[in-house]
PDB file of C-alpha atoms in Angstrom:
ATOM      1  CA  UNK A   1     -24.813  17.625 -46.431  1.00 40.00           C
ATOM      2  CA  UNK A   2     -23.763  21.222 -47.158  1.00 41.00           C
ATOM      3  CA  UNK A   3     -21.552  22.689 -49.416  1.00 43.00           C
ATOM      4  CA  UNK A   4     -20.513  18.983 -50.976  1.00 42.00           C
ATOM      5  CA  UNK A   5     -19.516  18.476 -47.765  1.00 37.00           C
ATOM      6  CA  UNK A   6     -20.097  15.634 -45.213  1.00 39.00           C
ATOM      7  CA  UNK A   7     -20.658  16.527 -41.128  1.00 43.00           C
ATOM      8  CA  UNK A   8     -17.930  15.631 -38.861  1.00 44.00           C
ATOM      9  CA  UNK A   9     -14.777  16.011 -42.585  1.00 44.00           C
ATOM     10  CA  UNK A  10     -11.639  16.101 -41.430  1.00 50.00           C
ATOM     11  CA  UNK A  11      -8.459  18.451 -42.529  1.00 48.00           C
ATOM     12  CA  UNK A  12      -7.663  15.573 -45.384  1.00 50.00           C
ATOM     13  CA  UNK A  13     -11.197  15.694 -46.923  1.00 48.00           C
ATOM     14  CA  UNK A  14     -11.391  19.396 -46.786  1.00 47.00           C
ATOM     15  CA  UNK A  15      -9.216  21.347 -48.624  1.00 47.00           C
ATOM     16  CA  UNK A  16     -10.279  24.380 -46.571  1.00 43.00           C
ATOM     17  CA  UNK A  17      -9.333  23.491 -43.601  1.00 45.00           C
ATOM     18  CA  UNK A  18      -5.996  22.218 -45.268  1.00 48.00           C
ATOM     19  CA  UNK A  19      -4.890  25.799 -46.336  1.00 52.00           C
ATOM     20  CA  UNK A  20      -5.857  27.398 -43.087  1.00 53.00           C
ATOM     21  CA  UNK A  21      -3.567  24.510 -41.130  1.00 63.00           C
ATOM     22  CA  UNK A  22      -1.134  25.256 -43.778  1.00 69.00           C
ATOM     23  CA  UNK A  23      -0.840  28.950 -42.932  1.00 68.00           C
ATOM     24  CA  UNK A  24      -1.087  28.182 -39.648  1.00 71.00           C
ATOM     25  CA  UNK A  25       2.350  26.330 -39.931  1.00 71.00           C
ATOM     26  CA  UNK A  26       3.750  28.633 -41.938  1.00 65.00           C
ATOM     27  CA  UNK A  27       3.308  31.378 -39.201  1.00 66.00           C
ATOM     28  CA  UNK A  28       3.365  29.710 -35.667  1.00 72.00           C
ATOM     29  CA  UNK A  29       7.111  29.214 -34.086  1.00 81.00           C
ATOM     30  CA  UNK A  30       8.063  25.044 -33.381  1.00 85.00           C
ATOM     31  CA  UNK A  31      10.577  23.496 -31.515  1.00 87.00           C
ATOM     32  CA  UNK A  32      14.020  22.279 -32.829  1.00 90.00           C
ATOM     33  CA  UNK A  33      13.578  19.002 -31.838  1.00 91.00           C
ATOM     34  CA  UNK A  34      10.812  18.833 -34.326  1.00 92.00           C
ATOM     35  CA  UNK A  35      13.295  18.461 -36.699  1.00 92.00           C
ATOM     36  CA  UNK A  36      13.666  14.497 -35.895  1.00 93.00           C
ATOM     37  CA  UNK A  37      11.379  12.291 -37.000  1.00 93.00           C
ATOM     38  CA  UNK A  38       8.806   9.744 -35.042  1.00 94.00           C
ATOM     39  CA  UNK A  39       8.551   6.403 -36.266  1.00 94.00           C
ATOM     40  CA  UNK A  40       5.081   5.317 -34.374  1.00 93.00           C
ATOM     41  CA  UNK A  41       6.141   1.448 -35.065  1.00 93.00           C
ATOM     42  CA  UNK A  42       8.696   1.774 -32.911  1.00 93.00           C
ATOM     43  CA  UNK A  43       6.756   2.999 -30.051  1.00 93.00           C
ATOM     44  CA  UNK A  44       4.616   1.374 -27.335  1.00 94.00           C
ATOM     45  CA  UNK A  45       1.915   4.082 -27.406  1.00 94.00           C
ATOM     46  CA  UNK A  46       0.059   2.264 -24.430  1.00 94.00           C
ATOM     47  CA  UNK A  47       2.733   2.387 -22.127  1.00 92.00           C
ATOM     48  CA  UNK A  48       2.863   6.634 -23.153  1.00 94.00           C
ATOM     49  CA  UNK A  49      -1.109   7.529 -22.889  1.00 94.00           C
ATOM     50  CA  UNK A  50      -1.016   7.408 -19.190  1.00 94.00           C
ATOM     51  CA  UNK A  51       1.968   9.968 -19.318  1.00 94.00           C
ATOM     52  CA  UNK A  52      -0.289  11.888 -22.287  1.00 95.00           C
ATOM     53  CA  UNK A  53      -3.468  11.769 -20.269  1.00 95.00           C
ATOM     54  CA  UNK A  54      -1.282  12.894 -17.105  1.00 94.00           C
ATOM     55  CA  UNK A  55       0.230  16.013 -18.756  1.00 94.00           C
ATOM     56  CA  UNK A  56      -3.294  17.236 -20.024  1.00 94.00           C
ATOM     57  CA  UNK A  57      -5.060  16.893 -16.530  1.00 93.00           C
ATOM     58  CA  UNK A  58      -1.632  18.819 -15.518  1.00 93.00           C
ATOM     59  CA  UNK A  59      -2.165  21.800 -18.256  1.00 91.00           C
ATOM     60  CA  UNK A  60      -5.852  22.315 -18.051  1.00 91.00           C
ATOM     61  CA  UNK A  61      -6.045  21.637 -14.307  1.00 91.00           C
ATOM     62  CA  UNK A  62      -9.269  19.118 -15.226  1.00 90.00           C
ATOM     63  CA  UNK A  63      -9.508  15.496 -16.796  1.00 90.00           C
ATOM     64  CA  UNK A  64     -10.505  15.657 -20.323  1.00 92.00           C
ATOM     65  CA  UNK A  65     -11.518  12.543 -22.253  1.00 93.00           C
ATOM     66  CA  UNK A  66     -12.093  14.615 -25.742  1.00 94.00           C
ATOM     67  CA  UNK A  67      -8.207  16.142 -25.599  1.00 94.00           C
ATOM     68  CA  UNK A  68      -6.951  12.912 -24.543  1.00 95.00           C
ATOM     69  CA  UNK A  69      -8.708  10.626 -27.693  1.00 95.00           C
ATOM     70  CA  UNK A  70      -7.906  13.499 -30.314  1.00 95.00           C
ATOM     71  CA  UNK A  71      -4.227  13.435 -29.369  1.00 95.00           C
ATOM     72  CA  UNK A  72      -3.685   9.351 -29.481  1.00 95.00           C
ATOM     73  CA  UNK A  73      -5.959   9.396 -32.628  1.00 95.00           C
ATOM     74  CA  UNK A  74      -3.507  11.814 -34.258  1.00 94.00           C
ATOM     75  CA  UNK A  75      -0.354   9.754 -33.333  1.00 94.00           C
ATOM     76  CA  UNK A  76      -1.995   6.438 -34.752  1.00 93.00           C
ATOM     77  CA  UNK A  77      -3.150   7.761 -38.210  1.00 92.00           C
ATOM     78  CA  UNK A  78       0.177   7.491 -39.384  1.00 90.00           C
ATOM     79  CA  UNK A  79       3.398   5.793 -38.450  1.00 92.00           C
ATOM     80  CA  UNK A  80       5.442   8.787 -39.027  1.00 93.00           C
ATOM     81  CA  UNK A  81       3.471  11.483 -37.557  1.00 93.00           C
ATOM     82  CA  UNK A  82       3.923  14.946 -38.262  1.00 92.00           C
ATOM     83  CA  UNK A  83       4.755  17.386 -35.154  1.00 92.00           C
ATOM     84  CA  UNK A  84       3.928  20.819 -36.620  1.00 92.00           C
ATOM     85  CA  UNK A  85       0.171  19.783 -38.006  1.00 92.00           C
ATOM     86  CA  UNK A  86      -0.294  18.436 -34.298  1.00 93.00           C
ATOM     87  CA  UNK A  87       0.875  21.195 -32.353  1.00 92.00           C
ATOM     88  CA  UNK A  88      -1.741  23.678 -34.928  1.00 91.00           C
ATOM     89  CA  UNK A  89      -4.361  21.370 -34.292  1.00 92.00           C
ATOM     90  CA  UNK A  90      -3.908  21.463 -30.516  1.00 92.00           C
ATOM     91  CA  UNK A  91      -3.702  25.427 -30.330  1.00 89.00           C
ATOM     92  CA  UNK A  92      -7.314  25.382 -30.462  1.00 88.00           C
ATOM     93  CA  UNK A  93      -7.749  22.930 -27.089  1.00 91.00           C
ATOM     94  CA  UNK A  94      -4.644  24.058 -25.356  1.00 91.00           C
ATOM     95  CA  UNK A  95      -3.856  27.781 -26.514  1.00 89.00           C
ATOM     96  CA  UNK A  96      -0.163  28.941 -25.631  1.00 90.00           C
ATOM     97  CA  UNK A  97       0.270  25.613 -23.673  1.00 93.00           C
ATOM     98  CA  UNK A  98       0.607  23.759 -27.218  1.00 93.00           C
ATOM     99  CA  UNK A  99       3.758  23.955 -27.720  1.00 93.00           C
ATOM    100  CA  UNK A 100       5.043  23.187 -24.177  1.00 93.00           C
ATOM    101  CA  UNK A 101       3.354  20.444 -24.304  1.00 95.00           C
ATOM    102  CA  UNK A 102       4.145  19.041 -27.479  1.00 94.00           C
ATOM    103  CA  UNK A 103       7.397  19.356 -27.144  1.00 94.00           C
ATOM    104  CA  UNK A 104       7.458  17.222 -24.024  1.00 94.00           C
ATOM    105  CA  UNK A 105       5.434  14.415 -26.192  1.00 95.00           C
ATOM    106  CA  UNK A 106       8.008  14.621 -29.047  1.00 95.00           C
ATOM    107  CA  UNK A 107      10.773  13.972 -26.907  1.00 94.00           C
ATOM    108  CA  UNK A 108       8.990  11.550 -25.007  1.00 94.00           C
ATOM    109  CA  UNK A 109       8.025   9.096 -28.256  1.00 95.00           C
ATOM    110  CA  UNK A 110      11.967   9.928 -29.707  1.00 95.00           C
ATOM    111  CA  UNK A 111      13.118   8.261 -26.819  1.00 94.00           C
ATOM    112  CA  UNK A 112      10.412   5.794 -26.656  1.00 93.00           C
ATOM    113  CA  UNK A 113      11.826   4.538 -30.272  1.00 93.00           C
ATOM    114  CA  UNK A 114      15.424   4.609 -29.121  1.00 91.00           C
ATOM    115  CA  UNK A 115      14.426   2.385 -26.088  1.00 88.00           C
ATOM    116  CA  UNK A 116      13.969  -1.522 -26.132  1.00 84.00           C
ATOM    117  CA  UNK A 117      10.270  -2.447 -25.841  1.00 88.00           C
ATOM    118  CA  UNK A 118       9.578   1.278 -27.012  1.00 91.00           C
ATOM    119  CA  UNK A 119       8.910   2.647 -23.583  1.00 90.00           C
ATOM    120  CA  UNK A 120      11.485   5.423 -23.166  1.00 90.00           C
ATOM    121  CA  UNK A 121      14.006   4.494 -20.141  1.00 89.00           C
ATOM    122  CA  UNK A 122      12.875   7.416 -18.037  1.00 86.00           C
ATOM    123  CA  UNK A 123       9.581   5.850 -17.068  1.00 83.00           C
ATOM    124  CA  UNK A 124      11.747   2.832 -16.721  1.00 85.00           C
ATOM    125  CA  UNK A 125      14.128   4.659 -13.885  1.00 86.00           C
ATOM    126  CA  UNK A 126      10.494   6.065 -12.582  1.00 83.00           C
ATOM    127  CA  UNK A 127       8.722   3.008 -11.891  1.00 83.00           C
ATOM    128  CA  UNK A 128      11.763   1.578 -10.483  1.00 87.00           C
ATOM    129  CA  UNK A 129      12.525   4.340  -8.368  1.00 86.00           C
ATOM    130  CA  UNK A 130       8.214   4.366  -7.536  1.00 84.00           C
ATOM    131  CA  UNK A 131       8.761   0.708  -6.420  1.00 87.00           C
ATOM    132  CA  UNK A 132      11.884   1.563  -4.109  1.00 87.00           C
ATOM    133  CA  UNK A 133      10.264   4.012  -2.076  1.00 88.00           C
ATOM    134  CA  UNK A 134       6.990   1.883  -1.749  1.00 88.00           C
ATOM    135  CA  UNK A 135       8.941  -0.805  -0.455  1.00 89.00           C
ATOM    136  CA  UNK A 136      11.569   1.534   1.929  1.00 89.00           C
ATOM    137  CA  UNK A 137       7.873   2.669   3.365  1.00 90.00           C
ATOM    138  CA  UNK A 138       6.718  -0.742   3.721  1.00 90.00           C
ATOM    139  CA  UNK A 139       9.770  -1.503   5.738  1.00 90.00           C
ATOM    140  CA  UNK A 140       9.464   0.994   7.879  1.00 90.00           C
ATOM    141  CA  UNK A 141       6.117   0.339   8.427  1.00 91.00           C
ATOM    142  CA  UNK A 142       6.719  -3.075   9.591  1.00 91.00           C
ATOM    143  CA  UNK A 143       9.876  -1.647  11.831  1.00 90.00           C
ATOM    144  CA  UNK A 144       6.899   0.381  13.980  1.00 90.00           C
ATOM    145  CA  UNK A 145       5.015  -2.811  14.026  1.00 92.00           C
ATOM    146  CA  UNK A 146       7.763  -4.852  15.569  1.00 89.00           C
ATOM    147  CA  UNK A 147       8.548  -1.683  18.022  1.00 89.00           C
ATOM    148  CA  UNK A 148       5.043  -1.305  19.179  1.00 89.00           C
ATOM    149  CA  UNK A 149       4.859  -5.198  20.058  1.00 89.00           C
ATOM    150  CA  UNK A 150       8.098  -5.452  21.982  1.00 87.00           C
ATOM    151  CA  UNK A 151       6.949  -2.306  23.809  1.00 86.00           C
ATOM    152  CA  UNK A 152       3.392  -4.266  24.365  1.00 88.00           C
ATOM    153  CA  UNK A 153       5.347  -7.699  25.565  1.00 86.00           C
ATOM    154  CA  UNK A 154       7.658  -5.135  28.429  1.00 86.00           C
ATOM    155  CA  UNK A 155       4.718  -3.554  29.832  1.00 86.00           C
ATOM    156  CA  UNK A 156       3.047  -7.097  29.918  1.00 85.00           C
ATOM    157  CA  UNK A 157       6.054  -8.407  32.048  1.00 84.00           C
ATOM    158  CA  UNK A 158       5.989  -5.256  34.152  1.00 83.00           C
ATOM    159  CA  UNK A 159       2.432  -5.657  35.189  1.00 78.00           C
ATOM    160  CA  UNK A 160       2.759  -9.507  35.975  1.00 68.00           C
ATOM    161  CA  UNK A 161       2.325  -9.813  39.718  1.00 61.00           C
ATOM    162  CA  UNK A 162       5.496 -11.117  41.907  1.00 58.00           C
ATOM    163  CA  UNK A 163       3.932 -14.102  43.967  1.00 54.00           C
ATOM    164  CA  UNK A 164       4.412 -17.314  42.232  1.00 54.00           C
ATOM    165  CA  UNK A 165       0.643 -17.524  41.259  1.00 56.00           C
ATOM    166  CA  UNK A 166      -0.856 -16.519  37.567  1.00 55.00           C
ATOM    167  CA  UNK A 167      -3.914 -13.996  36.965  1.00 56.00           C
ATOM    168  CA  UNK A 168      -6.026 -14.854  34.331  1.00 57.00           C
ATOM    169  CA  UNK A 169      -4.876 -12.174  32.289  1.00 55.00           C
ATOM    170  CA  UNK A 170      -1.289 -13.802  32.973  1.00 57.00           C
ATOM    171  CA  UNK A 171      -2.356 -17.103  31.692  1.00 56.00           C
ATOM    172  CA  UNK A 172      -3.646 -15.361  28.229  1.00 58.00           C
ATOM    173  CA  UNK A 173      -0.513 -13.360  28.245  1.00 59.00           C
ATOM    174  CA  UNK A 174       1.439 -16.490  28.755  1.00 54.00           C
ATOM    175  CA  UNK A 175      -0.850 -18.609  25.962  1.00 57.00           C
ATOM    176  CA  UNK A 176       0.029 -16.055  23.634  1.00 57.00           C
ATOM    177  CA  UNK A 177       3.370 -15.257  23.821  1.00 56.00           C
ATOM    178  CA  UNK A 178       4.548 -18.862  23.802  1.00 55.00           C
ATOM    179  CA  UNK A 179       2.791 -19.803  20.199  1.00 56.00           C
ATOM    180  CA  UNK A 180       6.236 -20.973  19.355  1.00 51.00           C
ATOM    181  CA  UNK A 181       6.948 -22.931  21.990  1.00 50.00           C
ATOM    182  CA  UNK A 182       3.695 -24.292  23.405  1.00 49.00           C
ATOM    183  CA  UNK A 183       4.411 -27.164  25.367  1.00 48.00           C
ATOM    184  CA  UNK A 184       7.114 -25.403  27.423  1.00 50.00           C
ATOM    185  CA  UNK A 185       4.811 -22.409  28.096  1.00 46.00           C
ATOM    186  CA  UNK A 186       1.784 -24.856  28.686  1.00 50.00           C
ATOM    187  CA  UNK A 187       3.824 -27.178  31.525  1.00 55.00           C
ATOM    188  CA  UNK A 188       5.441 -24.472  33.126  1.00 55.00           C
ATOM    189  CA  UNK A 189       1.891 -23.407  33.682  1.00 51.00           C
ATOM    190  CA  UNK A 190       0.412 -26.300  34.684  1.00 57.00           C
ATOM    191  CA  UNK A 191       3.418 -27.305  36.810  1.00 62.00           C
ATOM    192  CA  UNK A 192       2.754 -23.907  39.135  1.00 60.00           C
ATOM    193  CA  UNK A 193      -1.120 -24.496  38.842  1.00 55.00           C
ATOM    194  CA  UNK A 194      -0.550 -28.160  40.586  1.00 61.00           C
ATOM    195  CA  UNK A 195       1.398 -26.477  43.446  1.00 63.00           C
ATOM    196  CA  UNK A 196      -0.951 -24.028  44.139  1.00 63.00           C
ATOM    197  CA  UNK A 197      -3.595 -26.399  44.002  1.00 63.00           C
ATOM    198  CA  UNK A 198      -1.329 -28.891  46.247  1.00 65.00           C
ATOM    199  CA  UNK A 199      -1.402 -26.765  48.231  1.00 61.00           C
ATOM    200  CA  UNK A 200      -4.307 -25.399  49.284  1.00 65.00           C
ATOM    201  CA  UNK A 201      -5.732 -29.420  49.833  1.00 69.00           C
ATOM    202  CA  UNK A 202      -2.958 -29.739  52.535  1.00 68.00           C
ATOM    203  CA  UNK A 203      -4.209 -26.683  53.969  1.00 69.00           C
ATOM    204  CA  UNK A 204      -7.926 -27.540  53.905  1.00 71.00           C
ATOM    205  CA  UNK A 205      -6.512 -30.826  55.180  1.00 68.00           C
ATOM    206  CA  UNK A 206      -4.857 -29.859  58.279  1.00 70.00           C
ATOM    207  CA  UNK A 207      -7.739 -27.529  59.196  1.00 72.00           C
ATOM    208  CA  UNK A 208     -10.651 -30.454  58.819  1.00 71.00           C
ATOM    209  CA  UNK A 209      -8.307 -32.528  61.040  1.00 69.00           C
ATOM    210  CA  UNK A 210      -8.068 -30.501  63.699  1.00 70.00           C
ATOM    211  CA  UNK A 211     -11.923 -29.298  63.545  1.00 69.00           C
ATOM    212  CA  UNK A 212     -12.616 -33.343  63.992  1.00 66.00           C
ATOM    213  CA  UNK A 213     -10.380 -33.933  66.926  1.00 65.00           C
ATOM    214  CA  UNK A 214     -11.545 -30.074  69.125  1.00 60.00           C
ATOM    215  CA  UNK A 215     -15.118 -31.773  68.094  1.00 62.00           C
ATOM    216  CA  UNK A 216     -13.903 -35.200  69.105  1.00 59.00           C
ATOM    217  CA  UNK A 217     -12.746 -33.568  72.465  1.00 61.00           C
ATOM    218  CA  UNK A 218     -15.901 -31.879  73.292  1.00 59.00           C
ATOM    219  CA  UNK A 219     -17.910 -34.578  72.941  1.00 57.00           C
ATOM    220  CA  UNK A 220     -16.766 -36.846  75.869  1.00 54.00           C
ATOM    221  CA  UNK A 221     -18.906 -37.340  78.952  1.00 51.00           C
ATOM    222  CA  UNK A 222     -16.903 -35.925  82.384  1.00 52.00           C
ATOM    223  CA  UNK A 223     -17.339 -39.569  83.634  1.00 50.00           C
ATOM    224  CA  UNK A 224     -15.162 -40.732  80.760  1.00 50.00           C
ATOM    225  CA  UNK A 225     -12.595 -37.502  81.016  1.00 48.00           C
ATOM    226  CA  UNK A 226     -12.339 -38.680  84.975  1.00 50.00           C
ATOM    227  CA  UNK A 227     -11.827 -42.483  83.841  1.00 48.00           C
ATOM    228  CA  UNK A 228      -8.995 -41.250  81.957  1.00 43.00           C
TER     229      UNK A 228
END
């Protein structure tokens, strides 16, 4: 303790610090809209401390916890804040960007309490409008998607081979593409695949027959071939 005074007084417990804010007002230049009071009970101050947080990363170019609490502690000690002692008290943090930016806070929490809910209707029209766009881009997102797979499906069909047989890779293609309609995919498939196989047996069958009977042929005795 020093001078009758406890570490960390504020301007309330400290008379000295209460004339030199007083002067301070007297001589520093405030907005009009000043002029208007704040009721704080009328406000949603949570939906506003991103905005306030926002704006002082914006001024000092940096994130600054300190700024950020001594501003919201200011606006809850009392329901009907005053503008002026805030804006002195900030000169100190901010320097010639005090007033710009409390001017922007006072006419943000004015129209905060003029709003239902207490969150002013321009973040209202913000968010909205922030939810629009994310959605346009998610559209047009899923337009490239659907353009990128119809392109995949034509070069698929371009590549198939013309004979009535299936490549593997044909079969896969054919699997794939058909998830919606399996079992016509899967018989038409199977259908050619029997042919095929078909066939080839009928081929392999003719050839074995007429192996046996040139074997058949050459195996005869001349007596026999003269008997006959």
């Amino acid at each position: 303790m020093a001078g009758g005074f406890f570490r960390g007084t504020n301007v309330e417990q400290d008379p000295r610090f209460g004339d030199v804010s007083e002067k301070m007002i007297g001589q520093a230049k405030f907005s009009s809209v000043f002029k208007k009071p704040v009721n704080m009970s009328k406000v949603n101050l949570e939906a506003i401390k991103p905005w306030i947080a926002d704006k002082i990363n914006t001024l000092l170019g940096i994130e600054d916890d300190v700024l950020f609490d001594f501003v919201v502690n200011m606006l809850e000690e009392s329901n009907t804040p005053d503008a002026r002692t805030i804006q002195v008290n900030l000169a100190g943090f901010l320097e010639d960007k005090a007033p710009e930016f409390m001017q922007n806070l006072w006419s943000v929490l004015l129209e905060a309490q003029q709003s239902e809910g207490g969150i002013p209707e321009s973040f209202i029209r913000n968010k909205m409008k922030e939810l629009r766009l994310k959605r346009e881009e998610e559209e047009r997102a899923a337009a490239l998607i659907r353009a990128s797979n119809t392109r995949l499906r034509e070069q698929s069909q371009q590549r198939r081979p013309r004979s009535g047989r299936h490549s593997r890779w044909d079969a896969d293609n054919i699997e794939s593409s058909s998830r919606g309609k399996p079992e016509r995919a899967s018989s038409s498939y199977s259908r050619s695949y029997r042919n095929s196989r078909d066939h080839d047996s009928r081929r392999d069958y003719r050839r074995r027959s007429r192996t046996r009977s040139c074997s058949k042929s050459r195996s005869k005795s001349p007596s026999k071939r003269r008997l006959s």
